Amino acid sequence: DAKTTQPNSMESNEEEPVHLPCNHSTISGTDYIHWYRQLPSQGPEYVIHGLTSNVNNRMASLAIAEDRKSSTLILHRATLRDAAVYYCVSLFTSGTYKYIFGTGTRLKVLA
Amino acid sequence: KAGVTQTPRYLIKTRGQQVTLSCSPISGHRSVSWYQQTPGQGLQFLFEYFSETQRNKGNFPGRFSGRQFSNSRSEMNVSTLELGDSALYLCASSLTTGTYEQYFGPGTRLTVT
């Protein structure tokens, strides 16, 4: 199963962009990359997902490297409500579908 | 639209007992997945049910089992509880099995003493 590696923690100033990196060097060609975030005392919340090309939605952007060995979640303007643990998740698709969660990056947003 | 609901929210059990957790998915969602979250191991996939059939399974012992009913509601059972089973158990639903985004419930906090 593909594994993902993320920094344990990051800090950002409010209103500034945040780039959260993820390494998934063992990912296969059909494994999707998903991002979820978890606020304190809540279940994870879906943020974005992609396979090969960059993706945008109202919450964030996902930039996937051309060799697919890494990706970056981009929050365009961090707010205090974005403080959470962000998980890079590989969706193992060989025969079955199985979510493999990374260890997560705790994002701290400074006012 | 109501979100994913899990009952109970908190549970305390004794080692050796068994426990059943319940999950009601978002209306119209047919896939339900279960996860275990602990400080040491993080979020780990347990299994997924779709159309009342277990479709995928993580690396957990046979003490962990589940089922899904015709209305897509799901239950998870853990038999012969061990201290290490203390965790937050999360349920997630999605429209169907595959690459679709999952919607998580608030979880059931299980403490084994």
GROMACS .gro file of N, CA, C and O in nm, chain A residues 3-107:
model
  420
    3LYS      N    1   0.227   0.477   0.095
    3LYS     CA    2   0.230   0.554   0.218
    3LYS      C    3   0.258   0.699   0.186
    3LYS      O    4   0.320   0.732   0.086
    4THR      N    5   0.209   0.788   0.273
    4THR     CA    6   0.233   0.931   0.255
    4THR      C    7   0.312   0.983   0.372
    4THR      O    8   0.298   0.936   0.485
    5THR      N    9   0.396   1.085   0.347
    5THR     CA   10   0.479   1.147   0.449
    5THR      C   11   0.453   1.296   0.450
    5THR      O   12   0.455   1.360   0.345
    6GLN      N   13   0.428   1.350   0.570
    6GLN     CA   14   0.398   1.492   0.584
    6GLN      C   15   0.477   1.549   0.702
    6GLN      O   16   0.509   1.476   0.796
    7PRO      N   17   0.506   1.681   0.698
    7PRO     CA   18   0.569   1.743   0.817
    7PRO      C   19   0.471   1.739   0.934
    7PRO      O   20   0.350   1.743   0.915
    8ASN      N   21   0.525   1.729   1.054
    8ASN     CA   22   0.438   1.719   1.172
    8ASN      C   23   0.358   1.846   1.194
    8ASN      O   24   0.241   1.840   1.234
    9SER      N   25   0.419   1.961   1.172
    9SER     CA   26   0.348   2.086   1.200
    9SER      C   27   0.399   2.198   1.111
    9SER      O   28   0.510   2.192   1.059
   10MET      N   29   0.311   2.297   1.092
   10MET     CA   30   0.348   2.417   1.017
   10MET      C   31   0.274   2.536   1.077
   10MET      O   32   0.169   2.518   1.141
   11GLU      N   33   0.329   2.654   1.056
   11GLU     CA   34   0.265   2.777   1.103
   11GLU      C   35   0.245   2.871   0.986
   11GLU      O   36   0.323   2.871   0.890
   12SER      N   37   0.140   2.949   0.994
   12SER     CA   38   0.115   3.048   0.890
   12SER      C   39   0.051   3.170   0.954
   12SER      O   40  -0.018   3.160   1.055
   13ASN      N   41   0.074   3.285   0.893
   13ASN     CA   42   0.005   3.405   0.938
   13ASN      C   43  -0.131   3.414   0.870
   13ASN      O   44  -0.149   3.369   0.756
   14GLU      N   45  -0.224   3.472   0.943
   14GLU     CA   46  -0.359   3.489   0.890
   14GLU      C   47  -0.354   3.572   0.761
   14GLU      O   48  -0.272   3.663   0.747
   15GLU      N   49  -0.441   3.538   0.667
   15GLU     CA   50  -0.454   3.608   0.539
   15GLU      C   51  -0.342   3.576   0.441
   15GLU      O   52  -0.343   3.628   0.329
   16GLU      N   53  -0.246   3.494   0.479
   16GLU     CA   54  -0.138   3.457   0.387
   16GLU      C   55  -0.163   3.318   0.330
   16GLU      O   56  -0.232   3.236   0.389
   17PRO      N   57  -0.104   3.289   0.212
   17PRO     CA   58  -0.120   3.154   0.154
   17PRO      C   59  -0.039   3.051   0.233
   17PRO      O   60   0.063   3.083   0.293
   18VAL      N   61  -0.089   2.928   0.230
   18VAL     CA   62  -0.022   2.817   0.299
   18VAL      C   63  -0.002   2.703   0.200
   18VAL      O   64  -0.094   2.669   0.126
   19HIS      N   65   0.118   2.649   0.199
   19HIS     CA   66   0.149   2.536   0.112
   19HIS      C   67   0.182   2.416   0.200
   19HIS      O   68   0.285   2.414   0.268
   20LEU      N   69   0.098   2.316   0.198
   20LEU     CA   70   0.118   2.197   0.280
   20LEU      C   71   0.169   2.084   0.191
   20LEU      O   72   0.098   2.036   0.103
   21PRO      N   73   0.293   2.038   0.214
   21PRO     CA   74   0.350   1.935   0.126
   21PRO      C   75   0.317   1.793   0.170
   21PRO      O   76   0.290   1.767   0.288
   22CYS      N   77   0.324   1.703   0.073
   22CYS     CA   78   0.304   1.561   0.100
   22CYS      C   79   0.391   1.481   0.004
   22CYS      O   80   0.391   1.507  -0.115
   23ASN      N   81   0.461   1.385   0.060
   23ASN     CA   82   0.541   1.297  -0.023
   23ASN      C   83   0.473   1.162  -0.034
   23ASN      O   84   0.431   1.105   0.068
   24HIS      N   85   0.454   1.114  -0.155
   24HIS     CA   86   0.392   0.981  -0.176
   24HIS      C   87   0.467   0.911  -0.287
   24HIS      O   88   0.411   0.878  -0.391
   25SER      N   89   0.595   0.886  -0.262
   25SER     CA   90   0.684   0.833  -0.365
   25SER      C   91   0.650   0.691  -0.407
   25SER      O   92   0.691   0.646  -0.513
   26THR      N   93   0.574   0.617  -0.324
   26THR     CA   94   0.542   0.477  -0.358
   26THR      C   95   0.404   0.463  -0.421
   26THR      O   96   0.355   0.352  -0.440
   27ILE      N   97   0.343   0.573  -0.454
   27ILE     CA   98   0.208   0.569  -0.510
   27ILE      C   99   0.208   0.503  -0.648
   27ILE      O  100   0.305   0.514  -0.722
   28SER      N  101   0.101   0.432  -0.680
   28SER     CA  102   0.092   0.371  -0.812
   28SER      C  103   0.014   0.464  -0.905
   28SER      O  104  -0.044   0.563  -0.862
   29GLY      N  105   0.013   0.428  -1.032
   29GLY     CA  106  -0.046   0.516  -1.131
   29GLY      C  107  -0.196   0.537  -1.119
   29GLY      O  108  -0.248   0.635  -1.171
   30THR      N  109  -0.264   0.449  -1.048
   30THR     CA  110  -0.409   0.460  -1.036
   30THR      C  111  -0.454   0.504  -0.898
   30THR      O  112  -0.574   0.512  -0.872
   31ASP      N  113  -0.361   0.531  -0.809
   31ASP     CA  114  -0.397   0.576  -0.674
   31ASP      C  115  -0.426   0.725  -0.673
   31ASP      O  116  -0.343   0.805  -0.714
   32TYR      N  117  -0.542   0.761  -0.624
   32TYR     CA  118  -0.578   0.901  -0.610
   32TYR      C  119  -0.515   0.961  -0.485
   32TYR      O  120  -0.483   0.890  -0.389
   33ILE      N  121  -0.499   1.093  -0.486
   33ILE     CA  122  -0.454   1.166  -0.369
   33ILE      C  123  -0.571   1.248  -0.318
   33ILE      O  124  -0.629   1.327  -0.392
   34HIS      N  125  -0.606   1.225  -0.193
   34HIS     CA  126  -0.712   1.301  -0.128
   34HIS      C  127  -0.650   1.381  -0.014
   34HIS      O  128  -0.550   1.340   0.046
   35TRP      N  129  -0.714   1.490   0.021
   35TRP     CA  130  -0.676   1.566   0.140
   35TRP      C  131  -0.800   1.584   0.227
   35TRP      O  132  -0.909   1.618   0.178
   36TYR      N  133  -0.781   1.560   0.354
   36TYR     CA  134  -0.885   1.581   0.454
   36TYR      C  135  -0.826   1.666   0.565
   36TYR      O  136  -0.704   1.671   0.584
   37ARG      N  137  -0.911   1.734   0.640
   37ARG     CA  138  -0.864   1.806   0.756
   37ARG      C  139  -0.955   1.772   0.874
   37ARG      O  140  -1.072   1.739   0.857
   38GLN      N  141  -0.895   1.779   0.992
   38GLN     CA  142  -0.970   1.744   1.112
   38GLN      C  143  -0.955   1.856   1.215
   38GLN      O  144  -0.844   1.884   1.262
   39LEU      N  145  -1.068   1.916   1.247
   39LEU     CA  146  -1.070   2.018   1.351
   39LEU      C  147  -1.084   1.947   1.486
   39LEU      O  148  -1.128   1.832   1.492
   40PRO      N  149  -1.047   2.014   1.594
   40PRO     CA  150  -1.055   1.951   1.727
   40PRO      C  151  -1.195   1.896   1.756
   40PRO      O  152  -1.295   1.962   1.729
   41SER      N  153  -1.198   1.776   1.807
   41SER     CA  154  -1.322   1.709   1.849
   41SER      C  155  -1.421   1.686   1.735
   41SER      O  156  -1.542   1.677   1.759
   42GLN      N  157  -1.372   1.679   1.613
   42GLN     CA  158  -1.459   1.650   1.500
   42GLN      C  159  -1.400   1.539   1.415
   42GLN      O  160  -1.281   1.509   1.424
   43GLY      N  161  -1.484   1.479   1.331
   43GLY     CA  162  -1.433   1.384   1.234
   43GLY      C  163  -1.367   1.458   1.119
   43GLY      O  164  -1.389   1.577   1.100
   44PRO      N  165  -1.284   1.389   1.042
   44PRO     CA  166  -1.218   1.453   0.928
   44PRO      C  167  -1.319   1.508   0.829
   44PRO      O  168  -1.430   1.457   0.814
   45GLU      N  169  -1.277   1.613   0.758
   45GLU     CA  170  -1.360   1.680   0.660
   45GLU      C  171  -1.289   1.676   0.526
   45GLU      O  172  -1.170   1.710   0.517
   46TYR      N  173  -1.360   1.638   0.420
   46TYR     CA  174  -1.301   1.633   0.286
   46TYR      C  175  -1.260   1.772   0.241
   46TYR      O  176  -1.332   1.870   0.262
   47VAL      N  177  -1.141   1.781   0.180
   47VAL     CA  178  -1.095   1.910   0.127
   47VAL      C  179  -1.090   1.906  -0.026
   47VAL      O  180  -1.153   1.987  -0.093
   48ILE      N  181  -1.016   1.810  -0.081
   48ILE     CA  182  -0.995   1.808  -0.226
   48ILE      C  183  -0.933   1.675  -0.265
   48ILE      O  184  -0.878   1.605  -0.179
   49HIS      N  185  -0.942   1.637  -0.392
   49HIS     CA  186  -0.871   1.519  -0.438
   49HIS      C  187  -0.836   1.532  -0.585
   49HIS      O  188  -0.895   1.612  -0.659
   50GLY      N  189  -0.737   1.451  -0.628
   50GLY     CA  190  -0.695   1.454  -0.768
   50GLY      C  191  -0.615   1.330  -0.803
   50GLY      O  192  -0.575   1.252  -0.716
   51LEU      N  193  -0.590   1.313  -0.933
   51LEU     CA  194  -0.514   1.198  -0.981
   51LEU      C  195  -0.383   1.240  -1.046
   51LEU      O  196  -0.277   1.199  -1.005
   52THR      N  197  -0.393   1.325  -1.149
   52THR     CA  198  -0.271   1.364  -1.218
   52THR      C  199  -0.258   1.516  -1.234
   52THR      O  200  -0.150   1.570  -1.219
   53SER      N  201  -0.366   1.580  -1.264
   53SER     CA  202  -0.356   1.724  -1.292
   53SER      C  203  -0.394   1.805  -1.169
   53SER      O  204  -0.452   1.754  -1.075
   54ASN      N  205  -0.361   1.932  -1.173
   54ASN     CA  206  -0.394   2.021  -1.062
   54ASN      C  207  -0.544   2.041  -1.053
   54ASN      O  208  -0.616   2.036  -1.153
   55VAL      N  209  -0.592   2.059  -0.932
   55VAL     CA  210  -0.735   2.069  -0.907
   55VAL      C  211  -0.763   2.191  -0.820
   55VAL      O  212  -0.682   2.225  -0.733
   56ASN      N  213  -0.876   2.253  -0.843
   56ASN     CA  214  -0.918   2.368  -0.761
   56ASN      C  215  -1.061   2.348  -0.716
   56ASN      O  216  -1.144   2.296  -0.791
   57ASN      N  217  -1.092   2.392  -0.595
   57ASN     CA  218  -1.230   2.402  -0.552
   57ASN      C  219  -1.241   2.522  -0.458
   57ASN      O  220  -1.144   2.597  -0.441
   58ARG      N  221  -1.358   2.539  -0.399
   58ARG     CA  222  -1.379   2.660  -0.320
   58ARG      C  223  -1.293   2.663  -0.194
   58ARG      O  224  -1.269   2.768  -0.136
   59MET      N  225  -1.246   2.548  -0.150
   59MET     CA  226  -1.169   2.543  -0.026
   59MET      C  227  -1.020   2.559  -0.050
   59MET      O  228  -0.950   2.622   0.032
   60ALA      N  229  -0.969   2.497  -0.158
   60ALA     CA  230  -0.824   2.491  -0.174
   60ALA      C  231  -0.788   2.454  -0.317
   60ALA      O  232  -0.875   2.430  -0.400
   61SER      N  233  -0.657   2.447  -0.340
   61SER     CA  234  -0.603   2.397  -0.466
   61SER      C  235  -0.510   2.282  -0.435
   61SER      O  236  -0.448   2.277  -0.328
   62LEU      N  237  -0.501   2.190  -0.528
   62LEU     CA  238  -0.412   2.075  -0.514
   62LEU      C  239  -0.318   2.073  -0.633
   62LEU      O  240  -0.365   2.066  -0.747
   63ALA      N  241  -0.188   2.080  -0.604
   63ALA     CA  242  -0.088   2.075  -0.709
   63ALA      C  243  -0.017   1.940  -0.700
   63ALA      O  244   0.043   1.908  -0.596
   64ILE      N  245  -0.024   1.861  -0.805
   64ILE     CA  246   0.037   1.728  -0.808
   64ILE      C  247   0.158   1.733  -0.898
   64ILE      O  248   0.150   1.778  -1.013
   65ALA      N  249   0.272   1.686  -0.847
   65ALA     CA  250   0.394   1.687  -0.926
   65ALA      C  251   0.378   1.600  -1.050
   65ALA      O  252   0.301   1.504  -1.050
   66GLU      N  253   0.454   1.633  -1.152
   66GLU     CA  254   0.441   1.561  -1.279
   66GLU      C  255   0.473   1.412  -1.262
   66GLU      O  256   0.410   1.328  -1.325
   67ASP      N  257   0.570   1.379  -1.175
   67ASP     CA  258   0.603   1.238  -1.152
   67ASP      C  259   0.513   1.174  -1.047
   67ASP      O  260   0.528   1.055  -1.014
   68ARG      N  261   0.421   1.250  -0.993
   68ARG     CA  262   0.321   1.205  -0.893
   68ARG      C  263   0.383   1.156  -0.763
   68ARG      O  264   0.317   1.092  -0.684
   69LYS      N  265   0.507   1.188  -0.738
   69LYS     CA  266   0.569   1.144  -0.614
   69LYS      C  267   0.544   1.241  -0.499
   69LYS      O  268   0.576   1.212  -0.384
   70SER      N  269   0.486   1.353  -0.528
   70SER     CA  270   0.455   1.449  -0.423
   70SER      C  271   0.338   1.537  -0.467
   70SER      O  272   0.305   1.544  -0.587
   71SER      N  273   0.279   1.602  -0.369
   71SER     CA  274   0.171   1.697  -0.399
   71SER      C  275   0.171   1.806  -0.293
   71SER      O  276   0.234   1.791  -0.187
   72THR      N  277   0.102   1.914  -0.323
   72THR     CA  278   0.096   2.027  -0.230
   72THR      C  279  -0.047   2.077  -0.221
   72THR      O  280  -0.110   2.103  -0.324
   73LEU      N  281  -0.098   2.087  -0.100
   73LEU     CA  282  -0.228   2.148  -0.077
   73LEU      C  283  -0.206   2.296  -0.053
   73LEU      O  284  -0.123   2.334   0.029
   74ILE      N  285  -0.280   2.377  -0.126
   74ILE     CA  286  -0.263   2.522  -0.115
   74ILE      C  287  -0.390   2.586  -0.062
   74ILE      O  288  -0.497   2.574  -0.123
   75LEU      N  289  -0.377   2.650   0.053
   75LEU     CA  290  -0.485   2.733   0.106
   75LEU      C  291  -0.450   2.876   0.068
   75LEU      O  292  -0.345   2.927   0.109
   76HIS      N  293  -0.534   2.940  -0.009
   76HIS     CA  294  -0.494   3.068  -0.069
   76HIS      C  295  -0.484   3.181   0.031
   76HIS      O  296  -0.397   3.267   0.020
   77ARG      N  297  -0.574   3.183   0.130
   77ARG     CA  298  -0.568   3.285   0.236
   77ARG      C  299  -0.609   3.220   0.366
   77ARG      O  300  -0.726   3.195   0.389
   78ALA      N  301  -0.512   3.189   0.448
   78ALA     CA  302  -0.541   3.117   0.571
   78ALA      C  303  -0.621   3.204   0.668
   78ALA      O  304  -0.595   3.324   0.683
   79THR      N  305  -0.720   3.143   0.731
   79THR     CA  306  -0.795   3.210   0.837
   79THR      C  307  -0.779   3.129   0.965
   79THR      O  308  -0.732   3.014   0.962
   80LEU      N  309  -0.821   3.187   1.075
   80LEU     CA  310  -0.808   3.117   1.203
   80LEU      C  311  -0.888   2.987   1.202
   80LEU      O  312  -0.853   2.890   1.269
   81ARG      N  313  -0.995   2.984   1.124
   81ARG     CA  314  -1.078   2.863   1.117
   81ARG      C  315  -1.012   2.750   1.039
   81ARG      O  316  -1.061   2.637   1.040
   82ASP      N  317  -0.900   2.781   0.972
   82ASP     CA  318  -0.828   2.677   0.898
   82ASP      C  319  -0.730   2.601   0.987
   82ASP      O  320  -0.665   2.507   0.941
   83ALA      N  321  -0.716   2.641   1.111
   83ALA     CA  322  -0.627   2.570   1.204
   83ALA      C  323  -0.684   2.430   1.227
   83ALA      O  324  -0.796   2.414   1.276
   84ALA      N  325  -0.607   2.330   1.189
   84ALA     CA  326  -0.655   2.191   1.194
   84ALA      C  327  -0.538   2.098   1.163
   84ALA      O  328  -0.428   2.143   1.132
   85VAL      N  329  -0.564   1.969   1.171
   85VAL     CA  330  -0.467   1.870   1.124
   85VAL      C  331  -0.506   1.833   0.982
   85VAL      O  332  -0.621   1.793   0.958
   86TYR      N  333  -0.413   1.847   0.889
   86TYR     CA  334  -0.439   1.819   0.749
   86TYR      C  335  -0.377   1.684   0.711
   86TYR      O  336  -0.257   1.662   0.730
   87TYR      N  337  -0.460   1.596   0.658
   87TYR     CA  338  -0.414   1.463   0.621
   87TYR      C  339  -0.405   1.448   0.470
   87TYR      O  340  -0.500   1.478   0.397
   88CYS      N  341  -0.291   1.401   0.425
   88CYS     CA  342  -0.273   1.361   0.287
   88CYS      C  343  -0.307   1.212   0.283
   88CYS      O  344  -0.256   1.133   0.363
   89VAL      N  345  -0.395   1.174   0.192
   89VAL     CA  346  -0.449   1.038   0.192
   89VAL      C  347  -0.432   0.977   0.054
   89VAL      O  348  -0.472   1.037  -0.046
   90SER      N  349  -0.372   0.859   0.048
   90SER     CA  350  -0.366   0.790  -0.080
   90SER      C  351  -0.480   0.691  -0.086
   90SER      O  352  -0.507   0.619   0.010
   91LEU      N  353  -0.549   0.691  -0.197
   91LEU     CA  354  -0.660   0.599  -0.217
   91LEU      C  355  -0.607   0.482  -0.298
   91LEU      O  356  -0.595   0.489  -0.421
   92PHE      N  357  -0.573   0.377  -0.227
   92PHE     CA  358  -0.516   0.257  -0.288
   92PHE      C  359  -0.622   0.191  -0.373
   92PHE      O  360  -0.728   0.151  -0.323
   93THR      N  361  -0.597   0.179  -0.502
   93THR     CA  362  -0.702   0.133  -0.593
   93THR      C  363  -0.670   0.002  -0.663
   93THR      O  364  -0.737  -0.036  -0.757
   94SER      N  365  -0.568  -0.068  -0.619
   94SER     CA  366  -0.532  -0.192  -0.689
   94SER      C  367  -0.629  -0.302  -0.651
   94SER      O  368  -0.613  -0.368  -0.548
   95GLY      N  369  -0.733  -0.322  -0.732
   95GLY     CA  370  -0.831  -0.426  -0.705
   95GLY      C  371  -0.943  -0.380  -0.614
   95GLY      O  372  -1.059  -0.411  -0.636
   96THR      N  373  -0.910  -0.308  -0.511
   96THR     CA  374  -1.011  -0.257  -0.418
   96THR      C  375  -0.978  -0.112  -0.386
   96THR      O  376  -0.878  -0.059  -0.431
   97TYR      N  377  -1.068  -0.051  -0.311
   97TYR     CA  378  -1.045   0.088  -0.271
   97TYR      C  379  -1.016   0.092  -0.122
   97TYR      O  380  -1.094   0.042  -0.042
   98LYS      N  381  -0.906   0.152  -0.084
   98LYS     CA  382  -0.867   0.156   0.055
   98LYS      C  383  -0.795   0.288   0.082
   98LYS      O  384  -0.697   0.321   0.016
   99TYR      N  385  -0.847   0.364   0.178
   99TYR     CA  386  -0.785   0.491   0.214
   99TYR      C  387  -0.669   0.467   0.310
   99TYR      O  388  -0.687   0.405   0.414
  100ILE      N  389  -0.551   0.522   0.274
  100ILE     CA  390  -0.435   0.514   0.361
  100ILE      C  391  -0.402   0.656   0.406
  100ILE      O  392  -0.354   0.739   0.328
  101PHE      N  393  -0.431   0.684   0.532
  101PHE     CA  394  -0.409   0.818   0.586
  101PHE      C  395  -0.263   0.836   0.626
  101PHE      O  396  -0.201   0.745   0.683
  102GLY      N  397  -0.210   0.955   0.597
  102GLY     CA  398  -0.078   0.991   0.647
  102GLY      C  399  -0.087   1.031   0.793
  102GLY      O  400  -0.194   1.027   0.853
  103THR      N  401   0.025   1.073   0.849
  103THR     CA  402   0.030   1.110   0.990
  103THR      C  403  -0.025   1.249   1.016
  103THR      O  404  -0.053   1.286   1.129
  104GLY      N  405  -0.040   1.329   0.911
  104GLY     CA  406  -0.101   1.459   0.925
  104GLY      C  407  -0.005   1.571   0.960
  104GLY      O  408   0.097   1.549   1.023
  105THR      N  409  -0.042   1.693   0.916
  105THR     CA  410   0.031   1.814   0.950
  105THR      C  411  -0.060   1.904   1.033
  105THR      O  412  -0.169   1.939   0.988
  106ARG      N  413  -0.014   1.938   1.151
  106ARG     CA  414  -0.093   2.029   1.236
  106ARG      C  415  -0.062   2.172   1.192
  106ARG      O  416   0.051   2.217   1.205
  107LEU      N  417  -0.163   2.241   1.139
  107LEU     CA  418  -0.146   2.378   1.093
  107LEU      C  419  -0.191   2.475   1.200
  107LEU      O  420  -0.304   2.470   1.249
   0.00000   0.00000   0.00000
